[in-house]
Coordinates of C-alpha atoms in Angstrom, one line a residue:
X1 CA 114.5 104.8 90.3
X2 CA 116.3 101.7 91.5
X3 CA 118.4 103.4 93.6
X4 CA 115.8 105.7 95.6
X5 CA 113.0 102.4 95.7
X6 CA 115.9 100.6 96.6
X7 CA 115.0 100.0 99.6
X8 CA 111.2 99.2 99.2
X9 CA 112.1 96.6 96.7
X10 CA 114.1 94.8 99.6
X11 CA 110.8 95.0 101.9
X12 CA 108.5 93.6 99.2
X13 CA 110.5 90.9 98.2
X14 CA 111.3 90.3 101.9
X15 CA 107.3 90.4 102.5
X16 CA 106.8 88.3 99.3
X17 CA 109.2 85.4 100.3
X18 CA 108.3 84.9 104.1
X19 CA 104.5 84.7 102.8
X20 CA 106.1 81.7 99.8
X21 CA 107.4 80.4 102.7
X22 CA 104.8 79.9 104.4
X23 CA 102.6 78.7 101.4
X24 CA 105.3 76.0 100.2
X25 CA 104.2 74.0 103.1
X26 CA 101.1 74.0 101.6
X27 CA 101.4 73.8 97.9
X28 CA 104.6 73.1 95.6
X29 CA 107.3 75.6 96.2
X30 CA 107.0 76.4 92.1
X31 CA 103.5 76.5 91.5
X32 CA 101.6 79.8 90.6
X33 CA 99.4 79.0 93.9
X34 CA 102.3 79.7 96.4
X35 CA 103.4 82.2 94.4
X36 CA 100.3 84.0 93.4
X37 CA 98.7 83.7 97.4
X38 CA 101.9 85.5 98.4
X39 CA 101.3 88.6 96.3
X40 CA 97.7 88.2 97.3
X41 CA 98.8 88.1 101.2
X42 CA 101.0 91.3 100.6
X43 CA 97.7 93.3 99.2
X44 CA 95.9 92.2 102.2
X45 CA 99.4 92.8 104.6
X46 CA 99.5 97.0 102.8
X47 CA 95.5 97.0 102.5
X48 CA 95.4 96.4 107.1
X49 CA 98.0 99.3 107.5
X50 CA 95.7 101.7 105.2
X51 CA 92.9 101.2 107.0
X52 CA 93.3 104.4 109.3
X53 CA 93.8 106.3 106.2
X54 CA 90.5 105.2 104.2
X55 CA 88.6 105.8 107.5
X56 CA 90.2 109.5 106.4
X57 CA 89.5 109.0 103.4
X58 CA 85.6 108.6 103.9
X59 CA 85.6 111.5 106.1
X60 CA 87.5 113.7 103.5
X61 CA 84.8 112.7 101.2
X62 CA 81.8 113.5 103.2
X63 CA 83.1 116.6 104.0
X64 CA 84.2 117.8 100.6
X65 CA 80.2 117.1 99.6
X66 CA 79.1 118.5 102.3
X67 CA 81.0 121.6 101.2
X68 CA 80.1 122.0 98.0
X69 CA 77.2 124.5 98.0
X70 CA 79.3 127.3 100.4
X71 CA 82.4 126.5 97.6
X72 CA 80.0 127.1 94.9
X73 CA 79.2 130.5 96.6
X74 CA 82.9 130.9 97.1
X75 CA 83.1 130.8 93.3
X76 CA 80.0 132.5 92.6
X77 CA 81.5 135.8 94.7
X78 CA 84.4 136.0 93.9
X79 CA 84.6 134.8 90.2
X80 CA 87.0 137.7 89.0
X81 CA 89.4 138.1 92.1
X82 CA 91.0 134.4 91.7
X83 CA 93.5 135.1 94.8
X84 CA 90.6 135.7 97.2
X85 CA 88.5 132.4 95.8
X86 CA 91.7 130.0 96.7
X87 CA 92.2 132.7 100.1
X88 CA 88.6 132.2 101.0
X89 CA 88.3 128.4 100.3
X90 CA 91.8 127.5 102.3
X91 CA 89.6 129.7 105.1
X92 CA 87.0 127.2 104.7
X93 CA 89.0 124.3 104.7
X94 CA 90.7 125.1 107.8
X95 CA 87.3 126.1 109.8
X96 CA 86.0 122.7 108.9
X97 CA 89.2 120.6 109.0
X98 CA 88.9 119.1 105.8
X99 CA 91.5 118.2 103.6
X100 CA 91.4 117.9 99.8
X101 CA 93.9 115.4 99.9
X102 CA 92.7 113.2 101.9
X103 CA 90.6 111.1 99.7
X104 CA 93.5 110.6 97.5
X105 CA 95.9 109.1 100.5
X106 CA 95.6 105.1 100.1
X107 CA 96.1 105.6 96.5
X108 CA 99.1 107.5 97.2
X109 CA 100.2 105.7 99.9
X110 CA 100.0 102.0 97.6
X111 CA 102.3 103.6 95.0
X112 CA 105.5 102.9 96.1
X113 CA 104.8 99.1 96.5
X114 CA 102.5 99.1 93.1
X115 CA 106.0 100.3 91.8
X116 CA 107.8 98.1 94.0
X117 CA 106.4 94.9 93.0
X118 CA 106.0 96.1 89.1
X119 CA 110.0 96.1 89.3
X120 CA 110.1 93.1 91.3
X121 CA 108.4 91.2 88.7
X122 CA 110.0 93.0 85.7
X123 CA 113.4 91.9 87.1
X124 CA 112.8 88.5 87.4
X125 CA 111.0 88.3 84.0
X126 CA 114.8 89.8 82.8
X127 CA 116.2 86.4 85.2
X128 CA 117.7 89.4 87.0
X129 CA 117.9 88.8 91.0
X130 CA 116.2 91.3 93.4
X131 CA 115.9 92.3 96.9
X132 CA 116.6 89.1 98.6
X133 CA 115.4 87.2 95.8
X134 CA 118.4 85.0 95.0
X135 CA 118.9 82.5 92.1
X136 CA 117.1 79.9 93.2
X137 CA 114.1 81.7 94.4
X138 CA 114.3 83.4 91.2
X139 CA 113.9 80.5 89.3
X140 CA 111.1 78.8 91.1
X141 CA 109.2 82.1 90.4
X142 CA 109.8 82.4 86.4
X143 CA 108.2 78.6 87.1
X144 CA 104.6 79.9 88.6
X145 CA 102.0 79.9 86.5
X146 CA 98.3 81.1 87.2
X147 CA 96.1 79.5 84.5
X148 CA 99.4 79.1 81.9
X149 CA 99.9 82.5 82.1
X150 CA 103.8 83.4 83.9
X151 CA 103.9 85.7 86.8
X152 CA 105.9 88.5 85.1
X153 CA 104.5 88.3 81.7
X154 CA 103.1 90.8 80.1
X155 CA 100.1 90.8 77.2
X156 CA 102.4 93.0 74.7
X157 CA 105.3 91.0 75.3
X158 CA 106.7 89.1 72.0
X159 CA 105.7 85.2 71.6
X160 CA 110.2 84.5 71.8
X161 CA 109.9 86.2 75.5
X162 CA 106.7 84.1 76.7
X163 CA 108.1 80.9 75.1
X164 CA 110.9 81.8 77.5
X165 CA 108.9 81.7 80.3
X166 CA 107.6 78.4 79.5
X167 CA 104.0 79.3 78.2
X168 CA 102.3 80.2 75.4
X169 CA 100.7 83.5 73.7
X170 CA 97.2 82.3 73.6
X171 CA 97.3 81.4 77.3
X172 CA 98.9 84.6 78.6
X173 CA 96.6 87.0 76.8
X174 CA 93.2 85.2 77.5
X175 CA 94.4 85.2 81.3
X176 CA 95.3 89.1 80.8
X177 CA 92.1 89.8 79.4
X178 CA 90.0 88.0 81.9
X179 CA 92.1 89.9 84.4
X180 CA 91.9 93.4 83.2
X181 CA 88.2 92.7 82.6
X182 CA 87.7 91.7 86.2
X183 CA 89.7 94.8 87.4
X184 CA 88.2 97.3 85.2
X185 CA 84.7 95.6 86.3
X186 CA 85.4 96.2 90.0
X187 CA 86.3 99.0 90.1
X188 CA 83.5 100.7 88.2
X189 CA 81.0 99.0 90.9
X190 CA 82.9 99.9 93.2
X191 CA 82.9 104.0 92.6
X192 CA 78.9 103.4 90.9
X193 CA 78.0 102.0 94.5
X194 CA 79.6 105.1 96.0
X195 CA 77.2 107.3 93.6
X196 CA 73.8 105.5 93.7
X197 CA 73.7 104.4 97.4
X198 CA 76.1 106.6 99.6
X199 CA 75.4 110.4 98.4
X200 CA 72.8 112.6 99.5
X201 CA 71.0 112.7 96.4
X202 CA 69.0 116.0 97.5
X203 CA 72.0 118.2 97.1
X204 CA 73.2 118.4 93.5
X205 CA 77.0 119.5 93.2
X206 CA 79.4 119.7 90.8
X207 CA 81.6 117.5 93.5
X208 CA 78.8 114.9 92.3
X209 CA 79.5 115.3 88.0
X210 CA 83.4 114.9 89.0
X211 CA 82.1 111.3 90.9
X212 CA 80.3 110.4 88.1
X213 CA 83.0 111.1 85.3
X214 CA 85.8 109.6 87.4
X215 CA 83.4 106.4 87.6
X216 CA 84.1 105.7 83.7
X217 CA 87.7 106.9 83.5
X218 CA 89.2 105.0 86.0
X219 CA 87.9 101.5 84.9
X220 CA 88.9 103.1 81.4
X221 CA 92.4 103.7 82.7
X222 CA 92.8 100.4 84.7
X223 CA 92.0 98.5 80.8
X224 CA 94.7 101.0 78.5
X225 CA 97.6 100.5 81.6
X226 CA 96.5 96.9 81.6
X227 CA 98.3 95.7 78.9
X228 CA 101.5 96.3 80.1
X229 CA 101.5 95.6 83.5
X230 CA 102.8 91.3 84.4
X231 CA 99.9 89.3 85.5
X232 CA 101.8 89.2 88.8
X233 CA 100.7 93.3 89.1
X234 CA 97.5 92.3 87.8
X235 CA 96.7 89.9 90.4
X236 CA 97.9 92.5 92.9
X237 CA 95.5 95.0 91.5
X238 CA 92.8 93.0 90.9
X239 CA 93.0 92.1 95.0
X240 CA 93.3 95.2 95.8
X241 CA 90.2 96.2 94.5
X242 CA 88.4 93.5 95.4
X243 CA 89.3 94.7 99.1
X244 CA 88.2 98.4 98.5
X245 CA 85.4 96.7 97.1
X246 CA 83.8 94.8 100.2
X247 CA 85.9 97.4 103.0
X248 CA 83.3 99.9 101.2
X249 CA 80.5 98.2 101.2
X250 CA 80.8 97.3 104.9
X251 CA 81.5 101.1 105.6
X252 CA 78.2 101.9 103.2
X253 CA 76.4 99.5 105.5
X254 CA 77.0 100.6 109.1
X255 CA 78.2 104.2 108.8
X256 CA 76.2 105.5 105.6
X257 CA 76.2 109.3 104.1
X258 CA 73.0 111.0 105.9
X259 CA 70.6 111.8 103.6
X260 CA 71.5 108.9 101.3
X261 CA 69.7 106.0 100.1
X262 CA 71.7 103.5 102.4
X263 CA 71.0 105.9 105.4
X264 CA 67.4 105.3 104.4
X265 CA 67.7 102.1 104.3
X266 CA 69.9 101.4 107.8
X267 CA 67.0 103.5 109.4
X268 CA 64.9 101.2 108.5
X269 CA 67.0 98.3 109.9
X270 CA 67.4 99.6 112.9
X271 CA 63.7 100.5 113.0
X272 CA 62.7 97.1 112.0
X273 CA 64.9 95.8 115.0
X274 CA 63.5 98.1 117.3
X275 CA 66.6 100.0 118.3
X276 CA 64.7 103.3 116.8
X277 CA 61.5 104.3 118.5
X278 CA 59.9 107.5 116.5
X279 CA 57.3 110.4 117.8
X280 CA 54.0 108.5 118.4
X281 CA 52.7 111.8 116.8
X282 CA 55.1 110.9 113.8
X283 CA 54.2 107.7 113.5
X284 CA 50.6 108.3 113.3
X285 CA 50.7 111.1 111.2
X286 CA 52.5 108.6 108.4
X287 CA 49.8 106.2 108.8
X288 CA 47.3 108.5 108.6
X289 CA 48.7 109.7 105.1
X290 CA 49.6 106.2 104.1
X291 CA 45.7 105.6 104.7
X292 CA 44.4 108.2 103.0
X293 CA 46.5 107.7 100.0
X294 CA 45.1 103.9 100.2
X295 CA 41.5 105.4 100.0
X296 CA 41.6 108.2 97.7
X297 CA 39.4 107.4 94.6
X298 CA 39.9 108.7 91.2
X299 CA 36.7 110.5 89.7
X300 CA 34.8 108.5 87.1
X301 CA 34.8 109.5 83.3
X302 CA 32.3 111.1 82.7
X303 CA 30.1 111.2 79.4
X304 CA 30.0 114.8 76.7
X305 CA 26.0 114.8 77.1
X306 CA 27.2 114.5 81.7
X307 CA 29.7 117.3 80.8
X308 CA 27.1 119.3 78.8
X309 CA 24.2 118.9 81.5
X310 CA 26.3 119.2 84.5
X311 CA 26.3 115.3 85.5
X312 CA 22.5 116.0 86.2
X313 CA 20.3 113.0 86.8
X314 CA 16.4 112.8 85.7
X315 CA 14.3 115.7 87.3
X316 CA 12.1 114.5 90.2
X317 CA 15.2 112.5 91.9
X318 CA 17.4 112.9 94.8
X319 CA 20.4 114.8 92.7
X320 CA 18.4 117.3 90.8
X321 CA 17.4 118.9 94.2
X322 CA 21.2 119.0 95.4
X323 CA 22.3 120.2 92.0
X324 CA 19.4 122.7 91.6
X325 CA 21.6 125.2 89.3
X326 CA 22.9 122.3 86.6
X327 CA 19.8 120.0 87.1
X328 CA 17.0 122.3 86.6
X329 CA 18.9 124.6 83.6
X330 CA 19.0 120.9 82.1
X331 CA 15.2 119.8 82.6
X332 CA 13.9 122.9 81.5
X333 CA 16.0 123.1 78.4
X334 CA 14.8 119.7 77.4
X335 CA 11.0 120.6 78.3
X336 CA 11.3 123.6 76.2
X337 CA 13.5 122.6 73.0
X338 CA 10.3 121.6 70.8
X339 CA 8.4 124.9 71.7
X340 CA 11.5 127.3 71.4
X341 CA 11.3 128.1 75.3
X342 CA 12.6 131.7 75.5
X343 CA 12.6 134.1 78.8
X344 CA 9.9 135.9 78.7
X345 CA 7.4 135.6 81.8
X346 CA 4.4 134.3 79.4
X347 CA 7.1 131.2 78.7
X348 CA 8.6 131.1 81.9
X349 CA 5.1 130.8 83.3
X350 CA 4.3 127.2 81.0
X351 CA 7.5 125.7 81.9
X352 CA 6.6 126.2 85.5
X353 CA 2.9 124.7 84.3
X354 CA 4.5 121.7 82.8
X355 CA 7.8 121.1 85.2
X356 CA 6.7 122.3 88.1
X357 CA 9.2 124.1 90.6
X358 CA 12.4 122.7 88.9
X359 CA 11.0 125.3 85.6
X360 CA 10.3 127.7 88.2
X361 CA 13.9 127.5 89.1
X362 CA 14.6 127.0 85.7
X363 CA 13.0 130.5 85.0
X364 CA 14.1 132.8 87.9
X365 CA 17.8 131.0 87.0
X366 CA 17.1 132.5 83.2
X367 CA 15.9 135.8 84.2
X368 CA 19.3 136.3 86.4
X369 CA 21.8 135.0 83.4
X370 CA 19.3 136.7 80.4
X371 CA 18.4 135.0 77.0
X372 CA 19.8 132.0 76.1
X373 CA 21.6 130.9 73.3
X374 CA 18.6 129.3 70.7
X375 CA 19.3 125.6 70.1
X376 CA 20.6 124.4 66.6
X377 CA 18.8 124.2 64.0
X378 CA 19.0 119.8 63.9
X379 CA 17.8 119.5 67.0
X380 CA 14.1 121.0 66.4

């Protein structure tokens, strides 16, 4: 390992002591602050070079989701003939110009100086010189301390090897903790802001369950490799994703998924600032619909004996001639409940006597719909 990241050791410890250089003016050449803004200043140094390939990165992914539903076809088709799925999806691939791989780039492309700087650290914790990290330099480094806690020691190391270091076991572990907390926390906000805000949330793909489960395993993964990594790493890590933090956020902002909740809500930005002007048939068609969901009533509850009768009011009024079918069947039913009001003409002809034209409604209505049913015995 040594001997093929040879030469990336010498260009992060190179990187690392031009930036302690720098700092010492500032703060004591030995203190965790000059030492700990150094690594700091490398993440930032490696984090500006990747920026092309995160702008691939957020392409990829867009891509890959848009994908999804003519891959799932793919799938669908040719579900027993295996060679022509992968055939037919590198044929997709290519006719889009998407690459799988590309949303994995930055992390690949930070490995070797993640492993650089975890044997960087782990050879000066051993008081081993590295890079161009001579004797001296080597000993104002196992000096730093962020919080009490050295830069290269671990939370599993043994309480002999941190007293070595000039610390003690309570002070490197809480700072660990804190640290792999904070790490394992950004990073889950980071890949749940991804999910919620930029991804068209009217398209439901399994690219979106393999979002959502890698949104608890990598924060799950950052806290079980935690342990062993020196809080110089940790402060590395932690920065870094810090960085991928706001860089996506910023991205989210101005250059959102369409279709997503942030691309609803940078249309209504740019709306807000007049730099969208919409269909004046558009726009009044919404507030059309927005008014008539303002003034849409809900019918009133009504009463059993209104459900019975129809919703009828009294006979003689306004209502009972617009509701001739409900109101007059009602009025002549009441008129006739004490005298056992059947259909016959002889009967139809005193309910016309006593209620006037609404029982002559009342009467033609029965002799269309036949005898009614007699009323229960408790009400005579």
């Amino acid at each position: 390992m040594d001997t093929i990241l040879g030469p990336l050791y010498i260009a992060v410890s190179w990187i690392i002591v031009q930036f302690h250089s720098f700092y010492s003016l500032i703060f004591d050449k030995d203190s965790g602050a000059a030492w700990g803004l150094s690594i700091v200043s490398l993440v930032v140094l490696i984090r500006i070079c990747l920026i092309p390939l995160f702008v691939k990165q957020i392409k990829s992914t867009r891509n890959m989701q848009a994908l999804q539903p003519k891959m799932k076809a793919i799938q669908e088709r040719y579900k027993n003939d295996k060679q022509r799925q992968s055939e037919e999806m590198m044929k997709l691939y290519k006719e889009t110009g998407t690459n799988p791989l590309s949303s994995c780039l930055p992390i690949l492309a930070q490995s070797p100086f993640f492993i650089s700087l975890y044997q960087v650290l782990s050879h000066i914790a051993q008081n081993k010189t590295v890079g161009v990290i001579d004797q001296p330099l080597l000993e104002s480094a196992q000096k730093a301390h962020i919080f009490g806690a050295p830069l290269a020691a671990k939370f599993m190391d043994s309480a002999e090897k941190i007293q070595s270091l000039g610390a003690s076991v309570v002070d490197v572990r809480v700072v660990t903790i804190i640290m792999i907390v904070l790490m394992s926390a950004s990073q889950f906000y980071t890949q749940r802001q991804l999910m919620t805000k930029n991804v068209d949330l009217t398209v439901k793909t399994p690219f979106m369950q393999q979002q959502k489960m890698l949104m608890y395993v990598f924060p799950i993964m950052f806290a079980v490799f935690g342990i062993n990594f020196p809080v110089g790493v940790l402060v590395y890590w932690l920065t870094t994703n810090v960085w991928t933090m706001g860089q996506q956020m910023f991205v989210i902002r101005r250059n959102p998924t369409p279709g997503s909740k942030a691309f609803a809500e940078r249309q209504e930005r740019l709306r807000a600032a007049g730099k969208i002007v919409e269909d004046p048939a558009v726009v009044e068609a919404k507030q059309a619909a927005e008014e008539a969901r303002q003034n849409r009533q809900q019918p009133k509850r009504q009463t059993k004996s209104q459900r019975q009768t129809g919703g009828a009011a009294p006979a003689g009024g306004a209502q009972s001639r617009t509701r001739a079918g409900s109101a007059s069947g009602g009025t002549g039913a009441g008129q006739g409940a004490a005298k056992k009001q059947s259909l016959e003409k002889k009967d139809a002809q005193e309910g016309k006597e006593k209620g006037g034209a609404s029982g002559s409604r009342t009467t033609k209505s029965g002799q269309r719909k036949g005898q009614q049913r007699p009323k229960h015995p408790s009400k005579k």
